[in-house]
């Protein structure tokens, strides 16, 4: 019988799932917040425009909650945004922070709530620069994309003043409660549904195939692969299909738990490196990165990629996964193209970023050893997409 290596499983926040569940947000606020203090809602302006944030605010205010809105989160958050959000939570003396949005709004909101009661700015805590404060504002996360899994993650990413992607890490940053409501995801446009869904797919695939993978975590990761492989195309083509949106939300949740336990690998090494060089959507960069490295990884499969293929409903064979993944990208309408700004970027710059200290651990978690020559070859292949 094969032996099972030692492993750890991180805690999962309390979860409430259901279409329409977000309408009961006032009960969550009453249960977790401080009744004498305001609720701060952290979200992105698009969700205010679409009415998603507004409906949540109406539900809270209808129940008598005092509310303050911070809706200045753009994609791929910067240090200045994180500092502004933290200052906003402090100034309003929030008794609860509600994070509504994709990975950016959730990462910012989680960190702001975690550090607001300290004297320090949020960047002080990046890369474990200082232990996270013991006193923290409670938080609730409501994802509006089915992608990052930030609602289950200890890792919160932002770009610091030097232009580096860094993170605040710690289970203290996890929310006290997660509300998964598929209705919140129906306004997501098709290309973002595809890109964020592929990010979740890669989380599950990398968490279940890298050197840290273990049988418990594979329960989440493999379930996520099956759900996403089965539902993503429908969610993209039929935005109002709550069964598909619900499957995607659960798939990205399980993938988020999986990556929280076992972390990412080479595709994320590439996407983080790309993001340091020019603006690019994280899901798109990650999806393209995986296509560049997948065949090479599968060549020396010890069985993990074959198991992942089976979890996707394919033959238990890594090669089947390689072929299927490329077809999947095509069916989802993913152009094999990086944004125009990458035309100015040279291969050497990408190689340097892929070897930077912040991304190195993702390279070394690859089950197949990645040499410097391989990094060079992958960087060349990626830059062909510019
Ligand atoms: Fe990701």
Short mmCIF file of C-alpha atoms and ligand atoms in Angstrom, two decimals:
data_model
loop_
_atom_site.label_atom_id
_atom_site.label_comp_id
_atom_site.label_asym_id
_atom_site.label_seq_id
_atom_site.Cartn_x
_atom_site.Cartn_y
_atom_site.Cartn_z
CA UNK A 1 0.00 0.00 0.00
CA UNK A 2 1.35 3.44 -0.92
CA UNK A 3 2.33 5.51 2.09
CA UNK A 4 0.74 8.90 2.64
CA UNK A 5 3.14 11.74 3.46
CA UNK A 6 2.54 14.01 6.44
CA UNK A 7 0.23 16.91 5.67
CA UNK A 8 -1.77 19.72 7.23
CA UNK A 9 -5.23 21.07 6.41
CA UNK A 10 -5.94 24.74 7.10
CA UNK A 11 -9.20 25.94 8.57
CA UNK A 12 -12.17 26.72 6.35
CA UNK A 13 -14.35 29.72 7.30
CA UNK A 14 -18.04 29.24 8.05
CA UNK A 15 -19.87 29.02 4.71
CA UNK A 16 -23.46 29.86 3.77
CA UNK A 17 -24.42 28.84 0.22
CA UNK A 18 -27.57 29.50 -1.77
CA UNK A 19 -29.10 31.51 -4.63
CA UNK A 20 -30.46 34.68 -3.03
CA UNK A 21 -28.61 34.06 0.23
CA UNK A 22 -26.98 37.52 0.12
CA UNK A 23 -30.38 39.12 0.71
CA UNK A 24 -30.13 38.01 4.35
CA UNK A 25 -26.87 39.98 4.81
CA UNK A 26 -28.36 42.08 7.62
CA UNK A 27 -28.64 38.94 9.76
CA UNK A 28 -24.97 38.17 9.12
CA UNK A 29 -24.03 41.74 10.03
CA UNK A 30 -26.05 41.54 13.25
CA UNK A 31 -24.47 38.19 14.16
CA UNK A 32 -20.85 39.20 13.53
CA UNK A 33 -20.64 42.99 13.79
CA UNK A 34 -20.44 45.33 16.74
CA UNK A 35 -23.95 46.79 17.07
CA UNK A 36 -22.67 50.22 18.18
CA UNK A 37 -20.33 50.64 15.22
CA UNK A 38 -20.75 51.15 11.47
CA UNK A 39 -20.39 48.49 8.81
CA UNK A 40 -17.82 49.25 6.12
CA UNK A 41 -18.54 47.78 2.68
CA UNK A 42 -15.46 47.39 0.48
CA UNK A 43 -16.18 46.80 -3.19
CA UNK A 44 -15.32 47.91 -6.70
CA UNK A 45 -17.12 50.72 -8.56
CA UNK A 46 -18.41 48.40 -11.31
CA UNK A 47 -20.52 46.54 -8.73
CA UNK A 48 -22.05 49.81 -7.56
CA UNK A 49 -22.87 50.67 -11.19
CA UNK A 50 -24.38 47.23 -11.81
CA UNK A 51 -26.57 47.56 -8.72
CA UNK A 52 -25.05 44.51 -6.99
CA UNK A 53 -23.46 46.57 -4.19
CA UNK A 54 -26.48 48.87 -4.01
CA UNK A 55 -28.86 45.98 -3.32
CA UNK A 56 -26.62 44.75 -0.53
CA UNK A 57 -26.48 48.24 0.95
CA UNK A 58 -30.27 48.57 0.79
CA UNK A 59 -30.65 45.28 2.66
CA UNK A 60 -28.26 46.46 5.38
CA UNK A 61 -29.73 49.94 5.71
CA UNK A 62 -33.27 48.55 5.68
CA UNK A 63 -32.34 46.64 8.82
CA UNK A 64 -31.02 49.82 10.46
CA UNK A 65 -27.28 49.30 9.98
CA UNK A 66 -25.05 52.37 9.80
CA UNK A 67 -23.07 51.95 6.61
CA UNK A 68 -19.94 53.44 5.02
CA UNK A 69 -19.01 52.58 1.42
CA UNK A 70 -15.47 52.28 0.08
CA UNK A 71 -15.75 51.59 -3.66
CA UNK A 72 -12.31 52.52 -4.94
CA UNK A 73 -10.90 49.11 -5.74
CA UNK A 74 -9.49 48.60 -9.21
CA UNK A 75 -8.14 45.36 -10.67
CA UNK A 76 -4.77 44.14 -9.39
CA UNK A 77 -4.71 46.35 -6.23
CA UNK A 78 -1.88 48.74 -5.48
CA UNK A 79 -0.37 49.62 -2.12
CA UNK A 80 -1.98 53.10 -2.20
CA UNK A 81 -5.48 51.53 -2.53
CA UNK A 82 -4.78 49.13 0.32
CA UNK A 83 -3.59 52.01 2.51
CA UNK A 84 -6.64 54.11 1.63
CA UNK A 85 -9.00 51.22 2.45
CA UNK A 86 -7.25 50.58 5.78
CA UNK A 87 -7.46 54.26 6.66
CA UNK A 88 -11.17 54.25 5.75
CA UNK A 89 -11.89 51.32 8.08
CA UNK A 90 -9.96 53.08 10.87
CA UNK A 91 -11.56 56.48 10.37
CA UNK A 92 -15.05 55.00 10.40
CA UNK A 93 -14.26 52.87 13.48
CA UNK A 94 -15.88 49.94 11.71
CA UNK A 95 -17.39 47.13 13.74
CA UNK A 96 -17.56 44.89 10.67
CA UNK A 97 -16.04 44.87 7.17
CA UNK A 98 -17.99 43.33 4.29
CA UNK A 99 -15.88 42.50 1.22
CA UNK A 100 -17.92 42.25 -1.98
CA UNK A 101 -16.23 41.54 -5.31
CA UNK A 102 -13.53 39.51 -6.97
CA UNK A 103 -10.06 38.82 -5.63
CA UNK A 104 -9.03 42.48 -5.60
CA UNK A 105 -11.87 43.76 -3.39
CA UNK A 106 -11.67 40.72 -1.13
CA UNK A 107 -7.88 40.82 -0.72
CA UNK A 108 -7.97 44.55 0.10
CA UNK A 109 -10.94 44.24 2.43
CA UNK A 110 -9.51 41.25 4.28
CA UNK A 111 -6.19 42.97 4.92
CA UNK A 112 -7.77 46.33 5.83
CA UNK A 113 -10.01 44.65 8.44
CA UNK A 114 -7.11 42.58 9.75
CA UNK A 115 -4.72 45.50 10.35
CA UNK A 116 -7.08 48.47 10.96
CA UNK A 117 -6.90 48.22 14.76
CA UNK A 118 -3.09 48.37 14.76
CA UNK A 119 -0.93 51.49 14.45
CA UNK A 120 0.82 50.26 11.31
CA UNK A 121 0.20 50.67 7.61
CA UNK A 122 -0.74 47.44 5.77
CA UNK A 123 2.51 47.20 3.80
CA UNK A 124 4.45 46.65 7.05
CA UNK A 125 2.84 43.20 7.28
CA UNK A 126 3.71 42.14 3.71
CA UNK A 127 6.02 39.15 3.23
CA UNK A 128 5.63 38.39 6.96
CA UNK A 129 7.44 41.63 7.83
CA UNK A 130 5.59 41.73 11.14
CA UNK A 131 3.14 39.34 12.89
CA UNK A 132 -0.50 40.22 12.19
CA UNK A 133 -2.33 42.09 14.98
CA UNK A 134 -4.23 40.13 17.64
CA UNK A 135 -7.18 42.53 17.61
CA UNK A 136 -8.98 42.62 14.29
CA UNK A 137 -12.25 43.88 12.80
CA UNK A 138 -14.49 40.88 11.87
CA UNK A 139 -15.13 40.38 8.16
CA UNK A 140 -17.56 38.73 5.77
CA UNK A 141 -16.69 37.89 2.14
CA UNK A 142 -19.16 37.69 -0.73
CA UNK A 143 -17.43 36.73 -3.99
CA UNK A 144 -18.97 38.07 -7.21
CA UNK A 145 -16.65 36.10 -9.49
CA UNK A 146 -16.04 32.36 -9.44
CA UNK A 147 -12.29 32.52 -9.65
CA UNK A 148 -9.76 33.62 -7.09
CA UNK A 149 -11.08 31.73 -4.08
CA UNK A 150 -9.73 34.63 -2.01
CA UNK A 151 -12.64 34.10 0.39
CA UNK A 152 -10.91 30.91 1.58
CA UNK A 153 -7.32 32.03 1.26
CA UNK A 154 -4.64 33.10 3.73
CA UNK A 155 -2.82 34.91 0.89
CA UNK A 156 -3.67 38.49 -0.08
CA UNK A 157 -1.84 40.01 -3.01
CA UNK A 158 -1.06 43.63 -3.83
CA UNK A 159 1.54 45.56 -5.82
CA UNK A 160 3.89 47.51 -3.54
CA UNK A 161 5.43 50.92 -4.14
CA UNK A 162 8.41 49.36 -5.91
CA UNK A 163 6.01 47.73 -8.40
CA UNK A 164 6.48 44.22 -6.96
CA UNK A 165 3.60 41.80 -6.41
CA UNK A 166 3.80 40.92 -2.73
CA UNK A 167 1.38 39.46 -0.21
CA UNK A 168 0.09 39.66 3.30
CA UNK A 169 -0.17 36.09 4.49
CA UNK A 170 -1.90 34.55 7.50
CA UNK A 171 -5.04 32.65 8.46
CA UNK A 172 -5.93 35.75 10.54
CA UNK A 173 -6.88 37.39 7.25
CA UNK A 174 -9.57 34.80 6.50
CA UNK A 175 -13.13 36.05 6.95
CA UNK A 176 -15.33 34.90 9.83
CA UNK A 177 -18.05 34.04 7.30
CA UNK A 178 -18.31 33.43 3.56
CA UNK A 179 -21.57 33.88 1.68
CA UNK A 180 -21.68 32.07 -1.65
CA UNK A 181 -24.65 33.37 -3.64
CA UNK A 182 -24.64 32.41 -7.34
CA UNK A 183 -27.01 35.31 -8.08
CA UNK A 184 -24.13 37.71 -7.30
CA UNK A 185 -22.12 36.28 -10.21
CA UNK A 186 -24.70 36.54 -13.02
CA UNK A 187 -23.63 40.05 -14.11
CA UNK A 188 -20.05 38.96 -14.80
CA UNK A 189 -19.35 39.41 -18.56
CA UNK A 190 -18.51 36.29 -20.63
CA UNK A 191 -14.76 36.93 -21.07
CA UNK A 192 -14.33 37.59 -17.33
CA UNK A 193 -16.39 34.50 -16.51
CA UNK A 194 -13.97 32.50 -18.67
CA UNK A 195 -10.76 34.10 -17.34
CA UNK A 196 -11.71 33.96 -13.65
CA UNK A 197 -13.08 30.43 -14.04
CA UNK A 198 -9.83 29.31 -15.65
CA UNK A 199 -7.89 30.83 -12.75
CA UNK A 200 -9.92 28.61 -10.40
CA UNK A 201 -9.30 25.62 -12.67
CA UNK A 202 -5.55 26.21 -12.55
CA UNK A 203 -5.67 26.60 -8.74
CA UNK A 204 -7.23 23.14 -8.47
CA UNK A 205 -4.89 21.59 -11.05
CA UNK A 206 -1.71 23.06 -9.57
CA UNK A 207 -2.71 22.29 -5.98
CA UNK A 208 -3.37 18.64 -6.89
CA UNK A 209 -0.23 18.07 -8.98
CA UNK A 210 2.62 19.92 -7.23
CA UNK A 211 5.04 18.47 -4.68
CA UNK A 212 2.82 19.50 -1.75
CA UNK A 213 -0.31 17.69 -2.98
CA UNK A 214 -1.89 15.23 -0.56
CA UNK A 215 -4.96 12.98 -0.51
CA UNK A 216 -7.11 15.14 1.76
CA UNK A 217 -6.52 18.26 -0.30
CA UNK A 218 -7.20 16.32 -3.48
CA UNK A 219 -10.78 15.81 -2.26
CA UNK A 220 -11.27 19.54 -2.78
CA UNK A 221 -9.06 19.93 -5.83
CA UNK A 222 -10.47 17.01 -7.82
CA UNK A 223 -14.06 17.97 -7.02
CA UNK A 224 -13.25 21.50 -8.19
CA UNK A 225 -11.78 20.24 -11.48
CA UNK A 226 -14.92 18.22 -12.24
CA UNK A 227 -17.27 21.10 -11.41
CA UNK A 228 -15.34 23.68 -13.43
CA UNK A 229 -14.73 21.40 -16.43
CA UNK A 230 -18.47 20.66 -16.45
CA UNK A 231 -19.92 24.13 -15.85
CA UNK A 232 -17.61 26.89 -17.08
CA UNK A 233 -18.67 26.93 -20.72
CA UNK A 234 -22.38 26.97 -19.77
CA UNK A 235 -21.81 29.75 -17.20
CA UNK A 236 -20.08 31.78 -19.91
CA UNK A 237 -22.75 31.23 -22.59
CA UNK A 238 -25.79 31.41 -20.27
CA UNK A 239 -24.96 34.09 -17.68
CA UNK A 240 -28.29 33.69 -15.86
CA UNK A 241 -27.98 29.90 -15.54
CA UNK A 242 -27.92 29.55 -11.75
CA UNK A 243 -27.09 25.84 -11.82
CA UNK A 244 -23.91 26.55 -13.83
CA UNK A 245 -23.10 29.71 -11.82
CA UNK A 246 -23.62 27.75 -8.60
CA UNK A 247 -21.36 24.90 -9.76
CA UNK A 248 -18.68 27.44 -10.68
CA UNK A 249 -18.95 29.19 -7.33
CA UNK A 250 -18.54 25.89 -5.48
CA UNK A 251 -15.76 24.83 -7.86
CA UNK A 252 -13.83 28.04 -7.24
CA UNK A 253 -14.46 27.71 -3.48
CA UNK A 254 -13.04 24.16 -3.39
CA UNK A 255 -10.15 25.30 -5.59
CA UNK A 256 -9.54 28.18 -3.17
CA UNK A 257 -9.36 25.77 -0.24
CA UNK A 258 -7.06 23.53 -2.29
CA UNK A 259 -4.62 26.31 -3.14
CA UNK A 260 -4.72 27.55 0.46
CA UNK A 261 -3.42 24.15 1.59
CA UNK A 262 -1.03 23.19 -1.21
CA UNK A 263 -0.30 26.43 -3.11
CA UNK A 264 0.21 27.02 -6.81
CA UNK A 265 3.02 26.12 -9.23
CA UNK A 266 4.54 27.01 -12.56
CA UNK A 267 1.56 28.63 -14.33
CA UNK A 268 1.25 31.04 -11.42
CA UNK A 269 4.98 31.66 -11.47
CA UNK A 270 4.51 32.83 -15.06
CA UNK A 271 1.38 34.92 -14.39
CA UNK A 272 2.87 36.69 -11.37
CA UNK A 273 6.04 37.39 -13.35
CA UNK A 274 4.00 38.79 -16.27
CA UNK A 275 1.99 41.03 -13.93
CA UNK A 276 5.20 42.62 -12.67
CA UNK A 277 6.02 43.72 -16.24
CA UNK A 278 2.74 45.11 -17.64
CA UNK A 279 -0.97 45.11 -16.76
CA UNK A 280 -2.68 41.80 -17.54
CA UNK A 281 -5.72 40.02 -16.09
CA UNK A 282 -4.52 37.40 -13.62
CA UNK A 283 -6.89 34.71 -14.89
CA UNK A 284 -5.90 35.21 -18.53
CA UNK A 285 -2.16 35.24 -17.75
CA UNK A 286 -2.49 32.10 -15.63
CA UNK A 287 -4.58 30.24 -18.21
CA UNK A 288 -2.06 31.04 -20.98
CA UNK A 289 0.85 30.17 -18.67
CA UNK A 290 -0.58 26.72 -18.01
CA UNK A 291 -0.94 25.95 -21.71
CA UNK A 292 2.76 26.76 -22.19
CA UNK A 293 3.99 24.39 -19.45
CA UNK A 294 1.37 21.63 -19.23
CA UNK A 295 2.70 19.24 -21.88
CA UNK A 296 6.21 19.42 -20.40
CA UNK A 297 4.88 18.80 -16.89
CA UNK A 298 2.82 15.81 -17.98
CA UNK A 299 5.83 14.16 -19.67
CA UNK A 300 7.12 13.14 -16.25
CA UNK A 301 3.79 12.53 -14.57
CA UNK A 302 3.93 10.40 -11.44
CA UNK A 303 0.17 9.90 -11.62
CA UNK A 304 -1.10 13.23 -10.32
CA UNK A 305 -1.92 14.63 -13.76
CA UNK A 306 -3.58 11.36 -14.76
CA UNK A 307 -5.75 11.62 -11.62
CA UNK A 308 -6.55 15.25 -12.49
CA UNK A 309 -7.56 14.17 -16.02
CA UNK A 310 -9.91 11.57 -14.53
CA UNK A 311 -11.34 14.24 -12.21
CA UNK A 312 -12.17 16.30 -15.31
CA UNK A 313 -14.13 13.36 -16.70
CA UNK A 314 -11.39 12.33 -19.16
CA UNK A 315 -9.39 9.11 -19.52
CA UNK A 316 -6.93 8.62 -16.60
CA UNK A 317 -4.11 9.92 -18.76
CA UNK A 318 -2.13 13.17 -18.53
CA UNK A 319 -1.83 13.42 -22.33
CA UNK A 320 -5.64 13.49 -22.58
CA UNK A 321 -5.63 16.44 -20.18
CA UNK A 322 -3.11 18.34 -22.35
CA UNK A 323 -5.22 17.98 -25.50
CA UNK A 324 -8.48 18.69 -23.70
CA UNK A 325 -7.14 21.82 -21.99
CA UNK A 326 -6.19 23.47 -25.29
CA UNK A 327 -9.60 22.63 -26.74
CA UNK A 328 -11.22 23.99 -23.57
CA UNK A 329 -9.46 27.36 -24.00
CA UNK A 330 -10.61 27.48 -27.61
CA UNK A 331 -14.23 26.62 -26.71
CA UNK A 332 -14.11 29.40 -24.10
CA UNK A 333 -12.97 31.86 -26.78
CA UNK A 334 -9.61 32.55 -25.11
CA UNK A 335 -7.30 34.29 -27.61
CA UNK A 336 -3.67 33.18 -27.20
CA UNK A 337 -2.55 36.77 -26.92
CA UNK A 338 -1.10 39.00 -24.23
CA UNK A 339 -2.10 42.69 -24.02
CA UNK A 340 -0.29 45.00 -26.47
CA UNK A 341 1.93 46.48 -23.72
CA UNK A 342 3.89 43.20 -23.68
CA UNK A 343 5.31 43.97 -27.13
CA UNK A 344 7.73 46.28 -25.30
CA UNK A 345 8.82 43.54 -22.87
CA UNK A 346 11.80 41.34 -23.67
CA UNK A 347 12.34 37.69 -22.77
CA UNK A 348 15.20 38.48 -20.38
CA UNK A 349 12.91 40.64 -18.25
CA UNK A 350 10.39 37.81 -17.95
CA UNK A 351 13.16 35.32 -17.10
CA UNK A 352 14.35 37.67 -14.33
CA UNK A 353 10.83 38.03 -12.94
CA UNK A 354 10.25 34.27 -13.01
CA UNK A 355 13.36 33.90 -10.85
CA UNK A 356 12.49 36.72 -8.42
CA UNK A 357 12.32 35.78 -4.72
CA UNK A 358 8.54 36.41 -4.54
CA UNK A 359 7.77 33.87 -7.27
CA UNK A 360 10.55 31.35 -6.71
CA UNK A 361 8.56 29.04 -4.40
CA UNK A 362 5.96 28.50 -7.14
CA UNK A 363 8.71 27.33 -9.47
CA UNK A 364 10.10 24.95 -6.88
CA UNK A 365 6.72 23.45 -6.08
CA UNK A 366 6.59 22.00 -9.61
CA UNK A 367 6.67 18.20 -9.44
CA UNK A 368 9.09 18.16 -12.38
CA UNK A 369 12.28 20.03 -11.60
CA UNK A 370 12.51 23.31 -13.48
CA UNK A 371 16.03 24.18 -14.66
CA UNK A 372 17.19 27.67 -15.67
CA UNK A 373 17.19 26.48 -19.30
CA UNK A 374 13.53 25.54 -18.93
CA UNK A 375 12.68 28.93 -17.45
CA UNK A 376 14.32 30.53 -20.50
CA UNK A 377 12.38 28.27 -22.88
CA UNK A 378 9.04 28.91 -21.17
CA UNK A 379 9.68 32.66 -21.08
CA UNK A 380 10.38 32.59 -24.84
CA UNK A 381 7.18 30.65 -25.49
CA UNK A 382 5.15 33.06 -23.36
CA UNK A 383 6.59 36.13 -25.09
CA UNK A 384 5.58 34.65 -28.46
CA UNK A 385 2.05 35.52 -27.30
CA UNK A 386 2.87 39.23 -27.12
FE1 LIG B 1 -4.66 32.43 -9.45
#
